[in-house]
Short mmCIF file of C-alpha atoms in Angstrom, two decimals:
data_model
loop_
_atom_site.label_atom_id
_atom_site.label_comp_id
_atom_site.label_asym_id
_atom_site.label_seq_id
_atom_site.Cartn_x
_atom_site.Cartn_y
_atom_site.Cartn_z
CA MET A 89 47.54 8.76 19.12
CA LYS A 90 45.35 7.52 16.34
CA ALA A 91 45.54 3.80 15.51
CA VAL A 92 45.73 3.08 11.79
CA THR A 93 45.55 -0.01 9.61
CA GLU A 94 48.18 -0.94 7.06
CA ARG A 95 45.96 0.27 4.21
CA GLU A 96 45.35 3.66 5.88
CA LEU A 97 49.05 4.12 6.57
CA LEU A 98 50.09 3.11 3.06
CA ASP A 99 47.52 5.51 1.57
CA ARG A 100 48.97 8.41 3.56
CA LEU A 101 52.58 7.54 2.77
CA GLU A 102 51.86 7.01 -0.94
CA TRP A 103 50.04 10.37 -1.06
CA LEU A 104 53.16 12.05 0.36
CA GLU A 105 55.29 10.28 -2.27
CA ARG A 106 53.00 11.54 -5.06
CA LEU A 107 53.21 15.09 -3.70
CA ALA A 108 56.99 14.81 -3.49
CA GLY A 109 57.05 13.76 -7.15
CA ARG A 110 55.35 17.06 -7.94
CA LYS A 111 57.72 19.00 -5.66
CA MET A 112 54.84 19.77 -3.30
CA GLU A 113 54.65 19.40 0.48
CA GLY A 114 51.94 17.57 2.36
CA GLU A 115 51.20 17.33 6.05
CA PRO A 116 54.06 15.32 7.59
CA VAL A 117 53.30 11.90 9.03
CA VAL A 118 54.63 10.69 12.39
CA VAL A 119 54.07 6.99 13.15
CA PHE A 120 54.73 5.04 16.35
CA PHE A 121 55.37 1.35 15.57
CA HIS A 122 54.86 -1.14 18.40
CA THR A 123 53.68 -4.59 19.41
CA PRO A 124 51.19 -5.26 22.22
CA LEU A 125 53.49 -7.38 24.41
CA CYS A 126 56.59 -5.17 24.14
CA GLY A 127 57.52 -3.65 27.52
CA THR A 128 59.83 -1.07 25.98
CA CYS A 129 56.98 -0.06 23.66
CA ALA A 130 54.78 0.61 26.70
CA ALA A 131 57.44 2.90 28.18
CA ALA A 132 57.91 4.65 24.81
CA ARG A 133 54.13 5.12 24.52
CA LYS A 134 54.14 7.08 27.79
CA MET A 135 56.89 9.35 26.49
CA ILE A 136 55.04 9.86 23.19
CA GLN A 137 51.91 10.85 25.10
CA ILE A 138 53.97 13.63 26.71
CA VAL A 139 55.19 14.70 23.25
CA GLU A 140 51.55 14.81 22.09
CA HIS A 141 50.68 16.99 25.08
CA ILE A 142 53.55 19.40 24.34
CA MET A 143 52.91 19.44 20.57
CA PRO A 144 49.13 19.01 20.09
CA GLU A 145 49.39 20.32 16.52
CA VAL A 146 51.23 17.14 15.50
CA GLU A 147 49.10 14.09 14.78
CA ILE A 148 50.94 10.95 15.81
CA LEU A 149 49.67 7.70 14.33
CA GLU A 150 50.23 4.32 15.93
CA ALA A 151 50.39 0.91 14.32
CA ASP A 152 51.00 -2.65 15.48
CA VAL A 153 53.77 -4.10 13.29
CA ASN A 154 52.21 -7.56 13.56
CA PHE A 155 49.59 -6.34 11.07
CA LEU A 156 51.89 -4.31 8.78
CA PRO A 157 54.02 -6.73 6.73
CA THR A 158 54.11 -4.49 3.65
CA VAL A 159 55.00 -1.34 5.61
CA VAL A 160 57.65 -3.17 7.66
CA ASN A 161 59.33 -4.46 4.47
CA ARG A 162 58.99 -1.28 2.42
CA TYR A 163 60.34 1.05 5.12
CA ARG A 164 62.71 -1.52 6.65
CA ILE A 165 61.38 -1.30 10.20
CA ARG A 166 63.97 -3.41 12.05
CA SER A 167 62.65 -3.39 15.61
CA VAL A 168 60.10 -1.92 17.97
CA PRO A 169 59.48 0.53 19.39
CA ALA A 170 60.15 2.76 16.41
CA LEU A 171 59.09 6.28 15.55
CA MET A 172 59.02 7.19 11.85
CA THR A 173 58.64 10.63 10.29
CA ALA A 174 57.82 11.13 6.63
CA GLY A 175 56.92 14.01 4.38
CA SER A 176 58.87 16.86 5.93
CA THR A 177 60.72 17.58 2.68
CA PRO A 178 59.65 16.52 -0.82
CA GLY A 179 61.75 13.59 -2.02
CA LYS A 180 63.38 12.93 1.36
CA GLU A 181 63.32 9.35 2.64
CA PRO A 182 61.39 8.70 5.86
CA GLU A 183 63.52 8.75 9.02
CA VAL A 184 63.19 6.17 11.78
CA LEU A 185 64.14 6.58 15.44
CA TYR A 186 64.70 3.32 17.34
CA ARG A 187 66.34 4.65 20.48
CA MET A 188 63.63 6.05 22.74
CA GLY A 189 66.10 7.56 25.21
CA SER A 190 64.09 10.47 26.55
CA VAL A 191 61.11 12.69 25.90
CA GLU A 192 63.55 15.38 24.75
CA ASP A 193 65.02 13.03 22.11
CA MET A 194 61.54 12.26 20.83
CA LEU A 195 60.53 15.93 20.85
CA ASN A 196 63.59 16.86 18.79
CA PHE A 197 62.87 14.05 16.35
CA VAL A 198 59.22 15.08 15.90
CA ARG A 199 60.18 18.78 15.67
CA SER A 200 62.57 17.94 12.84
CA VAL A 201 59.62 16.93 10.67
CA LYS A 202 57.67 20.09 11.49
CA SER A 203 60.46 22.55 10.69
#
């Protein structure tokens, strides 16, 4: 996973929105939202690392919500851990997965953005 700042993440998401406005597709974005002291986030991180191993063609970004007030408000991130996909279809709102039940659930969620 690649750690990103709020500015880097907003730049990517805004670029996808501009492309969607032109009915064009960009490279989808998958973001893992977490906090450092969250135990469930640590367990979810391990599952996401397996997803990365199975799907190396997908770049998964990670971001600490403590440093993302604008992103959290704009995309209504309600809790952590959260996995957000954006940019799979022009004009489609980003989707957020909060229930990190299994690696299979996460794989299906990430695959939905790549199809």
